[in-house]
């Protein structure tokens, strides 16, 4: 017998009280009762995004908000720069190409991150770039990007916007949308928000709203001006995913009680314990600048990472994520994202140790757990 435990970078575990709240009989969405819940969500999202602007709630997974960013901000033929250091940078490029934008890619070796000076050089070469797309945590490689530094480069350019995919990291790692000069910030429900998949969130700066009013790309369901107009009346333009929004109000309250800076600290501690544990087992991290949302670990030469994650899932109910794209079979990823505490990290590391031992990898039993405990003690 074992219990099922998720250590994947989405979906992530949902707190029991939130599941129970979402299991209550439905209410109607055009009612004062629901408007009150929606108003709480809009306020809580502003705090989490660290923005004064509206954060709009879309009924879609995170990719829907990525698509909304592109269709609202780029007219066909307009240029954008996409930082591509993994699966999700790739996705921004694919969407931009699908919408007929002119795409310049800034290729980044998987596991590394783009630097502000690389962005600056790319913008110097092509000053007519309208939007720079980057990813706060490139989930496929567990890599953190210096969005603050990139914001410093872009905020002084009147005709260039910075759009950030914070889908796997907003609510887990420090992220200050307004202060850092982020024009478009995107996230989704199934990661640090501790909810099931189905909601995406997006905020636009005044500069981005101005650009969106001039953008000629046809759009309807993801025309963000409709969401903004409705939000001003504590409403949504279409039938919202009521159940998830009721859950959202609950998790935002939990996060507010913990305090956003404490939430970031908790994720740092969980991530640091995971990093020290895998290093103590003689394993290597993939990321040069690891994110506190997810840790990508290179599998030992002799072990196939896919076989390792499958065996863990089948024999202990512990689910890690495998590698994506060209990293398939080479890495596994341990997420410490959302509703996760120190004891769960110790369980994950203990299960990893046992599985590696079963697969013939030589390690000192308890070495990883001990290293993680040391971080928690300090
Ligand atoms: C950084 C990042 N961007 C985009 C996505 C895609 O989001 P979704 O699967 O919710 O559409 C993910 C999902 O894993 C992600 O981690």
mmCIF file of C-alpha atoms and ligand atoms in Angstrom:
data_model
loop_
_atom_site.group_PDB
_atom_site.id
_atom_site.type_symbol
_atom_site.label_atom_id
_atom_site.label_comp_id
_atom_site.label_asym_id
_atom_site.label_seq_id
_atom_site.Cartn_x
_atom_site.Cartn_y
_atom_site.Cartn_z
ATOM 1 C CA UNK A 1 0.000 0.000 0.000
ATOM 2 C CA UNK A 2 1.191 3.512 -0.751
ATOM 3 C CA UNK A 3 -0.323 6.963 -1.055
ATOM 4 C CA UNK A 4 -0.225 8.986 -4.221
ATOM 5 C CA UNK A 5 2.061 12.037 -3.972
ATOM 6 C CA UNK A 6 2.612 14.607 -6.695
ATOM 7 C CA UNK A 7 5.985 16.288 -7.099
ATOM 8 C CA UNK A 8 5.305 17.472 -10.632
ATOM 9 C CA UNK A 9 5.511 21.069 -11.865
ATOM 10 C CA UNK A 10 1.788 21.047 -12.553
ATOM 11 C CA UNK A 11 -0.590 19.769 -11.613
ATOM 12 C CA UNK A 12 0.365 20.166 -7.977
ATOM 13 C CA UNK A 13 -1.420 18.989 -4.794
ATOM 14 C CA UNK A 14 -4.626 20.822 -3.832
ATOM 15 C CA UNK A 15 -5.314 21.464 -0.103
ATOM 16 C CA UNK A 16 -8.195 19.351 1.273
ATOM 17 C CA UNK A 17 -10.192 22.372 2.465
ATOM 18 C CA UNK A 18 -10.057 23.842 -1.039
ATOM 19 C CA UNK A 19 -11.216 20.552 -2.581
ATOM 20 C CA UNK A 20 -14.131 20.522 -0.121
ATOM 21 C CA UNK A 21 -15.012 24.144 -0.912
ATOM 22 C CA UNK A 22 -15.070 23.318 -4.620
ATOM 23 C CA UNK A 23 -17.301 20.286 -3.999
ATOM 24 C CA UNK A 24 -20.200 22.422 -2.714
ATOM 25 C CA UNK A 25 -23.334 22.825 -4.871
ATOM 26 C CA UNK A 26 -22.927 25.380 -7.651
ATOM 27 C CA UNK A 27 -24.143 28.947 -7.424
ATOM 28 C CA UNK A 28 -24.963 31.193 -10.393
ATOM 29 C CA UNK A 29 -22.284 33.536 -11.646
ATOM 30 C CA UNK A 30 -24.419 36.654 -12.236
ATOM 31 C CA UNK A 31 -25.215 37.050 -8.543
ATOM 32 C CA UNK A 32 -23.959 39.343 -5.749
ATOM 33 C CA UNK A 33 -22.685 36.192 -4.018
ATOM 34 C CA UNK A 34 -20.352 35.307 -6.899
ATOM 35 C CA UNK A 35 -19.357 38.925 -7.611
ATOM 36 C CA UNK A 36 -18.073 39.142 -4.025
ATOM 37 C CA UNK A 37 -15.912 36.053 -4.579
ATOM 38 C CA UNK A 38 -14.663 37.445 -7.871
ATOM 39 C CA UNK A 39 -13.794 40.783 -6.259
ATOM 40 C CA UNK A 40 -11.766 38.928 -3.597
ATOM 41 C CA UNK A 41 -9.940 37.054 -6.358
ATOM 42 C CA UNK A 42 -9.154 40.211 -8.342
ATOM 43 C CA UNK A 43 -7.706 41.856 -5.206
ATOM 44 C CA UNK A 44 -5.741 38.787 -4.130
ATOM 45 C CA UNK A 45 -4.317 38.318 -7.629
ATOM 46 C CA UNK A 46 -3.057 41.913 -7.689
ATOM 47 C CA UNK A 47 -1.153 41.229 -4.492
ATOM 48 C CA UNK A 48 0.302 37.980 -5.771
ATOM 49 C CA UNK A 49 1.280 39.550 -9.105
ATOM 50 C CA UNK A 50 2.577 42.619 -7.221
ATOM 51 C CA UNK A 51 0.720 44.918 -9.590
ATOM 52 C CA UNK A 52 -1.772 47.744 -9.377
ATOM 53 C CA UNK A 53 -3.239 46.725 -12.728
ATOM 54 C CA UNK A 54 -6.147 44.361 -13.351
ATOM 55 C CA UNK A 55 -5.303 40.667 -13.419
ATOM 56 C CA UNK A 56 -7.704 38.944 -15.765
ATOM 57 C CA UNK A 57 -8.923 35.412 -15.251
ATOM 58 C CA UNK A 58 -9.271 33.281 -18.379
ATOM 59 C CA UNK A 59 -10.910 29.867 -18.622
ATOM 60 C CA UNK A 60 -8.011 27.988 -20.198
ATOM 61 C CA UNK A 61 -4.725 26.417 -19.292
ATOM 62 C CA UNK A 62 -1.649 28.667 -19.227
ATOM 63 C CA UNK A 63 -1.084 28.374 -22.973
ATOM 64 C CA UNK A 64 -4.356 30.273 -23.518
ATOM 65 C CA UNK A 65 -2.889 33.303 -21.744
ATOM 66 C CA UNK A 66 0.352 32.967 -23.764
ATOM 67 C CA UNK A 67 -1.777 33.019 -26.916
ATOM 68 C CA UNK A 68 -3.761 36.015 -25.567
ATOM 69 C CA UNK A 69 -0.507 37.912 -24.979
ATOM 70 C CA UNK A 70 0.525 37.377 -28.583
ATOM 71 C CA UNK A 71 -2.841 38.055 -30.249
ATOM 72 C CA UNK A 72 -3.409 41.216 -28.187
ATOM 73 C CA UNK A 73 0.064 42.681 -28.591
ATOM 74 C CA UNK A 74 1.420 41.773 -32.005
ATOM 75 C CA UNK A 75 -0.097 42.639 -35.387
ATOM 76 C CA UNK A 76 0.799 40.321 -38.253
ATOM 77 C CA UNK A 77 4.338 41.054 -39.430
ATOM 78 C CA UNK A 78 5.373 42.916 -36.261
ATOM 79 C CA UNK A 79 8.585 41.680 -34.730
ATOM 80 C CA UNK A 80 9.134 39.952 -31.418
ATOM 81 C CA UNK A 81 12.120 38.423 -29.657
ATOM 82 C CA UNK A 82 11.638 35.031 -28.033
ATOM 83 C CA UNK A 83 14.098 33.703 -25.460
ATOM 84 C CA UNK A 84 14.240 30.013 -26.241
ATOM 85 C CA UNK A 85 16.020 27.883 -23.671
ATOM 86 C CA UNK A 86 13.507 25.068 -23.333
ATOM 87 C CA UNK A 87 10.072 23.722 -24.110
ATOM 88 C CA UNK A 88 8.138 26.799 -23.024
ATOM 89 C CA UNK A 89 10.277 29.351 -24.835
ATOM 90 C CA UNK A 90 9.680 27.123 -27.850
ATOM 91 C CA UNK A 91 5.930 27.437 -27.251
ATOM 92 C CA UNK A 92 6.015 31.253 -27.346
ATOM 93 C CA UNK A 93 7.833 31.002 -30.678
ATOM 94 C CA UNK A 94 5.315 28.535 -32.094
ATOM 95 C CA UNK A 95 2.342 30.712 -31.113
ATOM 96 C CA UNK A 96 3.967 33.877 -32.484
ATOM 97 C CA UNK A 97 4.691 32.086 -35.779
ATOM 98 C CA UNK A 98 1.094 30.815 -35.931
ATOM 99 C CA UNK A 99 -0.121 34.429 -35.633
ATOM 100 C CA UNK A 100 2.158 35.637 -38.437
ATOM 101 C CA UNK A 101 4.487 37.703 -36.246
ATOM 102 C CA UNK A 102 8.096 38.226 -37.292
ATOM 103 C CA UNK A 103 10.011 36.079 -34.820
ATOM 104 C CA UNK A 104 13.651 36.468 -33.824
ATOM 105 C CA UNK A 105 14.856 33.757 -31.496
ATOM 106 C CA UNK A 106 17.479 34.200 -28.828
ATOM 107 C CA UNK A 107 18.695 30.621 -28.495
ATOM 108 C CA UNK A 108 19.853 29.606 -25.046
ATOM 109 C CA UNK A 109 21.488 26.285 -24.213
ATOM 110 C CA UNK A 110 18.956 24.202 -22.241
ATOM 111 C CA UNK A 111 19.870 24.616 -18.572
ATOM 112 C CA UNK A 112 21.234 28.136 -19.016
ATOM 113 C CA UNK A 113 19.378 31.447 -18.960
ATOM 114 C CA UNK A 114 19.486 34.543 -21.140
ATOM 115 C CA UNK A 115 21.243 37.522 -19.571
ATOM 116 C CA UNK A 116 20.006 41.126 -19.671
ATOM 117 C CA UNK A 117 23.030 42.073 -21.791
ATOM 118 C CA UNK A 118 22.162 39.418 -24.389
ATOM 119 C CA UNK A 119 18.658 40.891 -24.604
ATOM 120 C CA UNK A 120 20.129 44.379 -24.890
ATOM 121 C CA UNK A 121 22.404 43.277 -27.743
ATOM 122 C CA UNK A 122 19.484 41.624 -29.582
ATOM 123 C CA UNK A 123 17.395 44.801 -29.242
ATOM 124 C CA UNK A 124 20.274 46.961 -30.484
ATOM 125 C CA UNK A 125 20.502 44.785 -33.588
ATOM 126 C CA UNK A 126 16.736 44.951 -34.194
ATOM 127 C CA UNK A 127 15.337 48.079 -32.550
ATOM 128 C CA UNK A 128 11.912 47.530 -34.168
ATOM 129 C CA UNK A 129 11.187 44.534 -31.900
ATOM 130 C CA UNK A 130 7.831 45.205 -30.247
ATOM 131 C CA UNK A 131 7.694 42.488 -27.598
ATOM 132 C CA UNK A 132 10.320 40.407 -25.782
ATOM 133 C CA UNK A 133 8.974 37.079 -24.512
ATOM 134 C CA UNK A 134 10.752 35.261 -21.724
ATOM 135 C CA UNK A 135 10.040 32.712 -19.000
ATOM 136 C CA UNK A 136 10.592 33.349 -15.279
ATOM 137 C CA UNK A 137 11.076 29.623 -14.641
ATOM 138 C CA UNK A 138 11.711 27.517 -17.746
ATOM 139 C CA UNK A 139 9.997 24.456 -16.302
ATOM 140 C CA UNK A 140 11.544 22.009 -18.768
ATOM 141 C CA UNK A 141 15.028 22.773 -17.429
ATOM 142 C CA UNK A 142 14.264 24.129 -13.940
ATOM 143 C CA UNK A 143 16.006 27.365 -14.875
ATOM 144 C CA UNK A 144 15.440 30.814 -13.376
ATOM 145 C CA UNK A 145 15.685 33.930 -15.531
ATOM 146 C CA UNK A 146 16.734 37.371 -14.264
ATOM 147 C CA UNK A 147 13.495 39.100 -15.195
ATOM 148 C CA UNK A 148 14.333 42.073 -12.991
ATOM 149 C CA UNK A 149 17.530 42.691 -14.962
ATOM 150 C CA UNK A 150 15.746 42.238 -18.301
ATOM 151 C CA UNK A 151 13.076 44.695 -17.159
ATOM 152 C CA UNK A 152 15.793 47.308 -16.584
ATOM 153 C CA UNK A 153 16.756 47.052 -20.261
ATOM 154 C CA UNK A 154 13.244 47.183 -21.677
ATOM 155 C CA UNK A 155 11.448 49.687 -19.442
ATOM 156 C CA UNK A 156 13.275 52.648 -21.029
ATOM 157 C CA UNK A 157 12.240 51.686 -24.560
ATOM 158 C CA UNK A 158 8.899 53.299 -25.338
ATOM 159 C CA UNK A 159 8.085 50.901 -28.192
ATOM 160 C CA UNK A 160 9.129 47.581 -26.671
ATOM 161 C CA UNK A 161 7.186 45.481 -24.189
ATOM 162 C CA UNK A 162 8.345 42.737 -21.832
ATOM 163 C CA UNK A 163 6.039 39.702 -21.601
ATOM 164 C CA UNK A 164 6.853 37.074 -18.983
ATOM 165 C CA UNK A 165 5.611 33.516 -18.655
ATOM 166 C CA UNK A 166 5.345 33.074 -14.887
ATOM 167 C CA UNK A 167 3.142 30.002 -15.265
ATOM 168 C CA UNK A 168 5.243 27.671 -13.134
ATOM 169 C CA UNK A 169 6.764 30.228 -10.799
ATOM 170 C CA UNK A 170 4.437 33.084 -9.917
ATOM 171 C CA UNK A 171 3.469 32.591 -6.292
ATOM 172 C CA UNK A 172 6.586 30.494 -5.649
ATOM 173 C CA UNK A 173 9.494 32.779 -6.451
ATOM 174 C CA UNK A 174 9.997 36.507 -6.026
ATOM 175 C CA UNK A 175 8.144 38.278 -8.766
ATOM 176 C CA UNK A 176 7.405 42.030 -8.743
ATOM 177 C CA UNK A 177 5.473 42.803 -11.887
ATOM 178 C CA UNK A 178 5.218 46.611 -11.606
ATOM 179 C CA UNK A 179 8.526 47.269 -9.869
ATOM 180 C CA UNK A 180 10.466 45.190 -12.405
ATOM 181 C CA UNK A 181 8.782 46.808 -15.411
ATOM 182 C CA UNK A 182 7.016 43.668 -16.626
ATOM 183 C CA UNK A 183 4.335 44.687 -19.153
ATOM 184 C CA UNK A 184 2.599 41.339 -19.423
ATOM 185 C CA UNK A 185 2.662 38.740 -16.675
ATOM 186 C CA UNK A 186 1.101 35.325 -17.175
ATOM 187 C CA UNK A 187 0.318 32.483 -14.806
ATOM 188 C CA UNK A 188 -2.002 29.502 -14.398
ATOM 189 C CA UNK A 189 -3.923 27.710 -11.675
ATOM 190 C CA UNK A 190 -2.258 24.293 -11.555
ATOM 191 C CA UNK A 191 1.137 25.301 -10.182
ATOM 192 C CA UNK A 192 1.899 27.548 -7.178
ATOM 193 C CA UNK A 193 -1.798 28.430 -7.014
ATOM 194 C CA UNK A 194 -2.503 24.921 -5.607
ATOM 195 C CA UNK A 195 -5.587 24.420 -7.804
ATOM 196 C CA UNK A 196 -6.556 22.008 -10.550
ATOM 197 C CA UNK A 197 -5.753 23.081 -14.134
ATOM 198 C CA UNK A 198 -8.276 25.289 -15.927
ATOM 199 C CA UNK A 199 -7.593 28.952 -15.089
ATOM 200 C CA UNK A 200 -5.019 31.271 -16.626
ATOM 201 C CA UNK A 201 -4.159 34.730 -15.339
ATOM 202 C CA UNK A 202 -2.760 37.707 -17.201
ATOM 203 C CA UNK A 203 -1.971 41.325 -16.323
ATOM 204 C CA UNK A 204 -1.100 44.173 -18.690
ATOM 205 C CA UNK A 205 0.737 47.417 -17.921
ATOM 206 C CA UNK A 206 -0.691 50.741 -19.190
ATOM 207 C CA UNK A 207 1.970 50.606 -21.950
ATOM 208 C CA UNK A 208 0.733 47.140 -22.977
ATOM 209 C CA UNK A 209 -2.934 48.231 -22.973
ATOM 210 C CA UNK A 210 -2.001 51.097 -25.291
ATOM 211 C CA UNK A 211 -0.299 48.701 -27.652
ATOM 212 C CA UNK A 212 -3.175 46.240 -27.508
ATOM 213 C CA UNK A 213 -5.656 48.951 -28.604
ATOM 214 C CA UNK A 214 -3.566 49.412 -31.774
ATOM 215 C CA UNK A 215 -3.000 45.706 -32.475
ATOM 216 C CA UNK A 216 -4.786 44.497 -35.599
ATOM 217 C CA UNK A 217 -4.716 40.742 -35.045
ATOM 218 C CA UNK A 218 -8.259 39.298 -35.073
ATOM 219 C CA UNK A 219 -9.313 37.906 -31.699
ATOM 220 C CA UNK A 220 -12.534 37.196 -29.869
ATOM 221 C CA UNK A 221 -12.539 34.845 -26.851
ATOM 222 C CA UNK A 222 -9.105 36.087 -25.840
ATOM 223 C CA UNK A 223 -9.733 39.771 -26.577
ATOM 224 C CA UNK A 224 -8.450 41.061 -23.256
ATOM 225 C CA UNK A 225 -10.341 44.363 -23.453
ATOM 226 C CA UNK A 226 -13.591 42.420 -22.879
ATOM 227 C CA UNK A 227 -12.170 40.913 -19.665
ATOM 228 C CA UNK A 228 -10.983 44.309 -18.469
ATOM 229 C CA UNK A 229 -14.376 45.905 -19.128
ATOM 230 C CA UNK A 230 -16.141 43.128 -17.221
ATOM 231 C CA UNK A 231 -13.612 43.187 -14.358
ATOM 232 C CA UNK A 232 -14.446 46.857 -13.746
ATOM 233 C CA UNK A 233 -17.954 45.630 -12.815
ATOM 234 C CA UNK A 234 -16.667 42.615 -10.871
ATOM 235 C CA UNK A 235 -17.815 40.382 -13.665
ATOM 236 C CA UNK A 236 -16.533 38.134 -16.445
ATOM 237 C CA UNK A 237 -17.435 38.425 -20.147
ATOM 238 C CA UNK A 238 -18.376 34.733 -20.524
ATOM 239 C CA UNK A 239 -19.404 31.940 -18.158
ATOM 240 C CA UNK A 240 -16.439 31.650 -15.798
ATOM 241 C CA UNK A 241 -15.051 28.398 -14.391
ATOM 242 C CA UNK A 242 -17.013 29.079 -11.191
ATOM 243 C CA UNK A 243 -15.792 26.090 -9.253
ATOM 244 C CA UNK A 244 -12.142 26.910 -9.813
ATOM 245 C CA UNK A 245 -12.698 30.584 -9.015
ATOM 246 C CA UNK A 246 -14.318 29.598 -5.706
ATOM 247 C CA UNK A 247 -11.188 27.526 -5.021
ATOM 248 C CA UNK A 248 -9.026 30.470 -6.088
ATOM 249 C CA UNK A 249 -10.622 32.747 -3.486
ATOM 250 C CA UNK A 250 -9.705 30.120 -0.863
ATOM 251 C CA UNK A 251 -6.063 29.680 -1.893
ATOM 252 C CA UNK A 252 -5.516 33.421 -2.190
ATOM 253 C CA UNK A 253 -6.690 33.755 1.421
ATOM 254 C CA UNK A 254 -4.242 31.021 2.484
ATOM 255 C CA UNK A 255 -1.364 32.728 0.677
ATOM 256 C CA UNK A 256 -2.264 36.109 2.169
ATOM 257 C CA UNK A 257 -2.276 34.593 5.662
ATOM 258 C CA UNK A 258 1.168 33.059 5.112
ATOM 259 C CA UNK A 259 2.409 36.334 3.561
ATOM 260 C CA UNK A 260 3.864 36.469 0.057
ATOM 261 C CA UNK A 261 7.463 36.955 1.238
ATOM 262 C CA UNK A 262 7.108 33.907 3.520
ATOM 263 C CA UNK A 263 5.708 31.903 0.624
ATOM 264 C CA UNK A 264 8.784 32.785 -1.447
ATOM 265 C CA UNK A 265 11.027 31.867 1.537
ATOM 266 C CA UNK A 266 9.280 28.510 1.973
ATOM 267 C CA UNK A 267 9.867 27.683 -1.689
ATOM 268 C CA UNK A 268 13.515 28.701 -1.394
ATOM 269 C CA UNK A 269 13.998 26.365 1.589
ATOM 270 C CA UNK A 270 12.260 23.419 -0.099
ATOM 271 C CA UNK A 271 14.286 23.985 -3.267
ATOM 272 C CA UNK A 272 17.587 24.388 -1.428
ATOM 273 C CA UNK A 273 16.973 21.208 0.592
ATOM 274 C CA UNK A 274 16.202 19.332 -2.634
ATOM 275 C CA UNK A 275 19.316 20.691 -4.334
ATOM 276 C CA UNK A 276 21.603 19.813 -1.404
ATOM 277 C CA UNK A 277 20.026 16.356 -1.142
ATOM 278 C CA UNK A 278 20.559 15.403 -4.782
ATOM 279 C CA UNK A 279 24.118 16.741 -4.667
ATOM 280 C CA UNK A 280 24.772 14.647 -1.556
ATOM 281 C CA UNK A 281 23.655 11.628 -3.594
ATOM 282 C CA UNK A 282 26.343 12.449 -6.154
ATOM 283 C CA UNK A 283 23.856 13.714 -8.726
ATOM 284 C CA UNK A 284 24.139 16.907 -10.764
ATOM 285 C CA UNK A 285 21.686 19.708 -11.301
ATOM 286 C CA UNK A 286 20.887 20.635 -14.885
ATOM 287 C CA UNK A 287 20.299 24.343 -14.339
ATOM 288 C CA UNK A 288 23.081 26.855 -13.993
ATOM 289 C CA UNK A 289 20.628 29.163 -12.200
ATOM 290 C CA UNK A 290 18.124 26.776 -10.624
ATOM 291 C CA UNK A 291 14.591 27.940 -9.965
ATOM 292 C CA UNK A 292 12.995 27.539 -6.542
ATOM 293 C CA UNK A 293 9.914 26.096 -8.254
ATOM 294 C CA UNK A 294 11.358 22.882 -9.686
ATOM 295 C CA UNK A 295 14.701 21.086 -9.547
ATOM 296 C CA UNK A 296 15.941 19.372 -12.697
ATOM 297 C CA UNK A 297 18.412 16.584 -11.958
ATOM 298 C CA UNK A 298 20.659 14.757 -14.413
ATOM 299 C CA UNK A 299 20.116 11.010 -14.085
ATOM 300 C CA UNK A 300 23.268 8.934 -13.491
ATOM 301 C CA UNK A 301 24.820 7.747 -16.804
ATOM 302 C CA UNK A 302 23.770 4.150 -16.241
ATOM 303 C CA UNK A 303 20.145 4.931 -15.344
ATOM 304 C CA UNK A 304 17.389 5.915 -17.742
ATOM 305 C CA UNK A 305 15.470 8.808 -16.143
ATOM 306 C CA UNK A 306 12.190 7.616 -17.686
ATOM 307 C CA UNK A 307 12.631 4.171 -16.108
ATOM 308 C CA UNK A 308 13.443 5.821 -12.771
ATOM 309 C CA UNK A 309 10.343 8.046 -12.718
ATOM 310 C CA UNK A 310 8.110 5.165 -13.876
ATOM 311 C CA UNK A 311 9.454 2.819 -11.206
ATOM 312 C CA UNK A 312 9.002 5.465 -8.502
ATOM 313 C CA UNK A 313 5.424 6.101 -9.567
ATOM 314 C CA UNK A 314 4.535 2.425 -9.846
ATOM 315 C CA UNK A 315 6.261 1.239 -6.698
ATOM 316 C CA UNK A 316 5.796 4.125 -4.283
ATOM 317 C CA UNK A 317 3.130 6.472 -5.683
ATOM 318 C CA UNK A 318 5.704 9.265 -5.832
ATOM 319 C CA UNK A 319 5.385 11.150 -9.101
ATOM 320 C CA UNK A 320 8.351 13.172 -10.363
ATOM 321 C CA UNK A 321 8.354 14.647 -13.869
ATOM 322 C CA UNK A 322 10.622 13.282 -16.573
ATOM 323 C CA UNK A 323 12.586 15.248 -19.145
ATOM 324 C CA UNK A 324 10.883 16.937 -22.089
ATOM 325 C CA UNK A 325 12.003 17.114 -25.708
ATOM 326 C CA UNK A 326 15.724 16.474 -26.055
ATOM 327 C CA UNK A 327 16.073 15.909 -22.285
ATOM 328 C CA UNK A 328 13.732 12.892 -22.287
ATOM 329 C CA UNK A 329 15.414 9.987 -20.489
ATOM 330 C CA UNK A 330 18.296 12.211 -19.351
ATOM 331 C CA UNK A 331 16.801 14.190 -16.481
ATOM 332 C CA UNK A 332 14.053 13.960 -13.896
ATOM 333 C CA UNK A 333 12.391 16.924 -12.235
ATOM 334 C CA UNK A 334 11.278 17.258 -8.623
ATOM 335 C CA UNK A 335 8.779 20.069 -8.120
ATOM 336 C CA UNK A 336 8.476 21.739 -4.724
ATOM 337 C CA UNK A 337 5.678 23.943 -5.835
ATOM 338 C CA UNK A 338 2.513 25.085 -4.107
ATOM 339 C CA UNK A 339 1.017 22.942 -1.336
ATOM 340 C CA UNK A 340 4.280 21.246 -0.331
ATOM 341 C CA UNK A 341 6.048 21.176 3.032
ATOM 342 C CA UNK A 342 9.410 20.061 4.412
ATOM 343 C CA UNK A 343 8.247 16.557 5.364
ATOM 344 C CA UNK A 344 7.066 15.878 1.841
ATOM 345 C CA UNK A 345 10.488 16.837 0.506
ATOM 346 C CA UNK A 346 12.058 14.356 2.947
ATOM 347 C CA UNK A 347 9.651 11.673 1.672
ATOM 348 C CA UNK A 348 10.538 12.462 -1.939
ATOM 349 C CA UNK A 349 14.266 12.276 -1.251
ATOM 350 C CA UNK A 350 13.918 9.050 0.754
ATOM 351 C CA UNK A 351 11.937 7.458 -2.089
ATOM 352 C CA UNK A 352 14.552 8.617 -4.598
ATOM 353 C CA UNK A 353 17.357 7.094 -2.528
ATOM 354 C CA UNK A 354 15.540 3.769 -2.254
ATOM 355 C CA UNK A 355 14.748 3.641 -5.956
ATOM 356 C CA UNK A 356 18.315 4.501 -6.972
ATOM 357 C CA UNK A 357 19.603 1.762 -4.650
ATOM 358 C CA UNK A 358 17.160 -0.746 -6.192
ATOM 359 C CA UNK A 359 18.468 0.238 -9.630
ATOM 360 C CA UNK A 360 22.046 -0.509 -8.589
ATOM 361 C CA UNK A 361 23.289 3.050 -8.063
ATOM 362 C CA UNK A 362 25.794 3.221 -5.221
ATOM 363 C CA UNK A 363 24.918 5.710 -2.503
ATOM 364 C CA UNK A 364 25.098 6.067 1.248
ATOM 365 C CA UNK A 365 21.525 5.433 2.520
ATOM 366 C CA UNK A 366 20.227 8.561 4.222
ATOM 367 C CA UNK A 367 22.822 10.862 2.669
ATOM 368 C CA UNK A 368 20.239 12.841 0.716
ATOM 369 C CA UNK A 369 17.696 12.975 3.538
ATOM 370 C CA UNK A 370 20.454 14.093 5.933
ATOM 371 C CA UNK A 371 21.545 16.892 3.608
ATOM 372 C CA UNK A 372 17.944 18.104 3.277
ATOM 373 C CA UNK A 373 17.426 17.988 7.050
ATOM 374 C CA UNK A 374 20.576 20.051 7.501
ATOM 375 C CA UNK A 375 19.112 22.788 5.307
ATOM 376 C CA UNK A 376 15.869 22.744 7.289
ATOM 377 C CA UNK A 377 17.785 22.896 10.582
ATOM 378 C CA UNK A 378 19.897 25.840 9.479
HETATM 379 C C1 LIG B 1 6.659 27.743 -17.889
HETATM 380 C C2 LIG B 1 5.440 27.139 -18.516
HETATM 381 N N1 LIG B 1 4.883 27.758 -19.558
HETATM 382 C C3 LIG B 1 3.800 27.275 -20.155
HETATM 383 C C4 LIG B 1 3.203 26.116 -19.731
HETATM 384 C C5 LIG B 1 2.011 25.604 -20.431
HETATM 385 O O1 LIG B 1 0.916 25.747 -19.615
HETATM 386 P P1 LIG B 1 -0.395 24.866 -19.778
HETATM 387 O O2 LIG B 1 0.038 23.444 -19.847
HETATM 388 O O3 LIG B 1 -1.149 25.241 -18.543
HETATM 389 O O4 LIG B 1 -1.079 25.320 -21.010
HETATM 390 C C6 LIG B 1 3.752 25.413 -18.658
HETATM 391 C C7 LIG B 1 3.160 24.147 -18.205
HETATM 392 O O5 LIG B 1 3.777 23.258 -17.718
HETATM 393 C C8 LIG B 1 4.901 25.957 -18.029
HETATM 394 O O6 LIG B 1 5.458 25.335 -16.976
#
